[in-house]
């Protein structure tokens, strides 16, 4: 639960489960990219198999097993994340009306043009990036599950349906790769780097929150006030 | 050990056996003669009848518009059927065996299932067909095929349109089971051309029945029924296939004929259950996490 840690001068931003889900998705996605590209006949052609220690990468049976194992982790994490967000009604990361415009203002402000608008817990561009990356991940997981199902012995699906499933899986993979490049590229801007610790120990600097996430800060203060009033009444 | 069969199964098998007999007698399968609703087809290659004349090879080349070559050196992009000639040591001495080789048209074809662009697919009739217009020639199908059947032709195909991007290298070619002929109610070219009647074609289950019947008659063996999880091609031989494979290996012949050849999908399919259950496990775990959070909030709110 988000709260201000006055003594530490930090704000608790991410729960342990959010951190674990983030890294489970990140690591499994990395393995899925590597093993998925290995399923294309690329690694022999482009000499990856000649890199010391990567001789195995040209073996489709190995990369296919890797793809399945990482797929299990990603599928679990994605469904956990979606179900948990819905059950706890936590939609802070979901895009809001006006996010495109606000993102443009934030980016321009980081380039020294204009004033950055106040933000809630997440920046508008984070919400858009979440929708883009999350949407593609979901598409990849769903089409991946269909692909796994069609590989089972005796399963015969419509060939056109399989073809579209495969194309969507491949297209969403390319889009996800672009999305992740953008996601990591955000840290080129110094202003965004203060958010990084949250994905490791869940906390960010209080001062940073005050000046950049002013809307969220006011909400946290209000929540704190509300909580202390309730505690007072209870006593 | 006696095996009980149900009345339905008995009727199915009897019908299949009758269809097989009719197909063999007429040279054409009853099912394939009907151009619609053909159902799954298969072939039996009887090695006791094949004399290695290569008429099937020539008929295949003519059917696909390839240059005629009665003695090709192996499977190539312009030769989908190749007859291997080996001498096998048996208890009765040496025996010449001629083995027509081509795509086995697997029941669960790894080549098609694992094609990165799904341009290699199993048809409802059984033959596994590569879409030459969109294949990029990556040779993955060849690598995952237990017999490494598909062959690449470079300098042709869709990849040329993608240049200078470094994608693709040509087109993969292999036997298409004469799918167009089958859909037109005809038997595959190799079947029709065989002067010895060594290649039989018909409804798949009927062909399986026929292969068993033949194997029993000659006290022989079947290849292709169990290999790679099952195929649409049933070889029948009175010489054990282990010996044929040994002889092929000794001659450095390709493709080999490994008995009980594995399907590369066997191992990943063992993990499929876990993958297909992962969404349920994820939702269940989220339920526990959400419950904890509600409890914590309840306590905080007094």
mmCIF file of C-alpha atoms in Angstrom, chain A residues 1 39-41 45-46 60-61 64-65 68-69 71-72 75-76 79-80 83-84 87-88 145 148 150-156 159 162-163 166-167 170 227 230, chain B residues 107-108 113-114 116-118 121-122 138 140 143 166-168 264 267-269 271-272 274-276 278-279 281-283 285-287 289-290 293-294 297 300-301:
data_model
loop_
_atom_site.group_PDB
_atom_site.id
_atom_site.type_symbol
_atom_site.label_atom_id
_atom_site.label_comp_id
_atom_site.label_asym_id
_atom_site.label_seq_id
_atom_site.Cartn_x
_atom_site.Cartn_y
_atom_site.Cartn_z
ATOM 1 C CA UNK A 1 0.000 0.000 0.000
ATOM 2 C CA UNK A 39 13.045 -20.389 -33.432
ATOM 3 C CA UNK A 40 13.566 -18.350 -36.554
ATOM 4 C CA UNK A 41 16.446 -19.749 -38.538
ATOM 5 C CA UNK A 45 22.951 -17.652 -40.342
ATOM 6 C CA UNK A 46 24.130 -14.668 -38.334
ATOM 7 C CA UNK A 60 15.580 -25.688 -32.161
ATOM 8 C CA UNK A 61 14.687 -28.320 -29.580
ATOM 9 C CA UNK A 64 11.731 -24.409 -28.034
ATOM 10 C CA UNK A 65 11.888 -25.862 -24.512
ATOM 11 C CA UNK A 68 7.840 -22.998 -23.261
ATOM 12 C CA UNK A 69 9.405 -22.638 -19.782
ATOM 13 C CA UNK A 71 6.153 -18.840 -21.493
ATOM 14 C CA UNK A 72 4.845 -20.513 -18.338
ATOM 15 C CA UNK A 75 1.629 -16.325 -18.682
ATOM 16 C CA UNK A 76 1.399 -16.798 -14.928
ATOM 17 C CA UNK A 79 -2.713 -13.314 -15.606
ATOM 18 C CA UNK A 80 -1.749 -12.704 -11.968
ATOM 19 C CA UNK A 83 -6.574 -10.459 -12.042
ATOM 20 C CA UNK A 84 -4.930 -8.676 -9.095
ATOM 21 C CA UNK A 87 -9.830 -7.601 -7.908
ATOM 22 C CA UNK A 88 -8.209 -4.751 -5.968
ATOM 23 C CA UNK A 145 -1.294 -20.259 -25.817
ATOM 24 C CA UNK A 148 0.973 -24.297 -27.816
ATOM 25 C CA UNK A 150 -2.181 -26.416 -31.807
ATOM 26 C CA UNK A 151 1.143 -28.222 -31.265
ATOM 27 C CA UNK A 152 -0.549 -30.900 -29.177
ATOM 28 C CA UNK A 153 -0.936 -34.295 -30.814
ATOM 29 C CA UNK A 154 -4.208 -34.740 -32.668
ATOM 30 C CA UNK A 155 -5.240 -31.075 -32.497
ATOM 31 C CA UNK A 156 -6.349 -29.749 -35.875
ATOM 32 C CA UNK A 159 -5.214 -23.341 -41.153
ATOM 33 C CA UNK A 162 -3.320 -20.658 -37.319
ATOM 34 C CA UNK A 163 -1.731 -18.418 -39.918
ATOM 35 C CA UNK A 166 1.213 -16.785 -35.991
ATOM 36 C CA UNK A 167 1.340 -13.441 -37.781
ATOM 37 C CA UNK A 170 5.187 -12.203 -34.667
ATOM 38 C CA UNK A 227 -6.597 7.493 8.382
ATOM 39 C CA UNK A 230 -10.436 7.415 11.729
ATOM 40 C CA UNK B 107 -0.044 -36.938 -38.225
ATOM 41 C CA UNK B 108 1.493 -34.195 -36.073
ATOM 42 C CA UNK B 113 3.672 -26.961 -36.436
ATOM 43 C CA UNK B 114 6.990 -25.176 -35.968
ATOM 44 C CA UNK B 116 7.785 -19.631 -37.940
ATOM 45 C CA UNK B 117 5.282 -18.160 -40.396
ATOM 46 C CA UNK B 118 2.782 -21.044 -40.559
ATOM 47 C CA UNK B 121 0.423 -26.766 -43.089
ATOM 48 C CA UNK B 122 -1.316 -30.080 -42.812
ATOM 49 C CA UNK B 138 14.868 -21.026 -43.527
ATOM 50 C CA UNK B 140 13.761 -25.147 -40.005
ATOM 51 C CA UNK B 143 15.974 -29.535 -39.261
ATOM 52 C CA UNK B 166 18.536 -10.165 -44.564
ATOM 53 C CA UNK B 167 15.445 -12.385 -44.383
ATOM 54 C CA UNK B 168 15.057 -15.726 -46.085
ATOM 55 C CA UNK B 264 10.707 -33.080 -31.683
ATOM 56 C CA UNK B 267 9.233 -33.025 -25.112
ATOM 57 C CA UNK B 268 7.744 -29.484 -25.272
ATOM 58 C CA UNK B 269 4.263 -30.977 -25.454
ATOM 59 C CA UNK B 271 5.153 -28.931 -20.719
ATOM 60 C CA UNK B 272 2.052 -27.756 -22.555
ATOM 61 C CA UNK B 274 1.650 -26.442 -17.324
ATOM 62 C CA UNK B 275 1.521 -23.628 -19.860
ATOM 63 C CA UNK B 276 -2.186 -23.998 -20.522
ATOM 64 C CA UNK B 278 -0.653 -21.000 -16.064
ATOM 65 C CA UNK B 279 -3.554 -18.514 -16.546
ATOM 66 C CA UNK B 281 -2.720 -20.505 -11.528
ATOM 67 C CA UNK B 282 -2.086 -16.777 -12.076
ATOM 68 C CA UNK B 283 -5.698 -15.833 -11.324
ATOM 69 C CA UNK B 285 -2.556 -16.549 -6.870
ATOM 70 C CA UNK B 286 -3.983 -13.077 -7.533
ATOM 71 C CA UNK B 287 -7.081 -14.064 -5.552
ATOM 72 C CA UNK B 289 -2.933 -11.642 -2.916
ATOM 73 C CA UNK B 290 -6.122 -9.588 -3.243
ATOM 74 C CA UNK B 293 -4.750 -6.792 0.711
ATOM 75 C CA UNK B 294 -8.441 -6.504 1.623
ATOM 76 C CA UNK B 297 -7.000 -2.574 4.507
ATOM 77 C CA UNK B 300 -5.986 -0.410 8.897
ATOM 78 C CA UNK B 301 -9.496 1.040 8.668
#
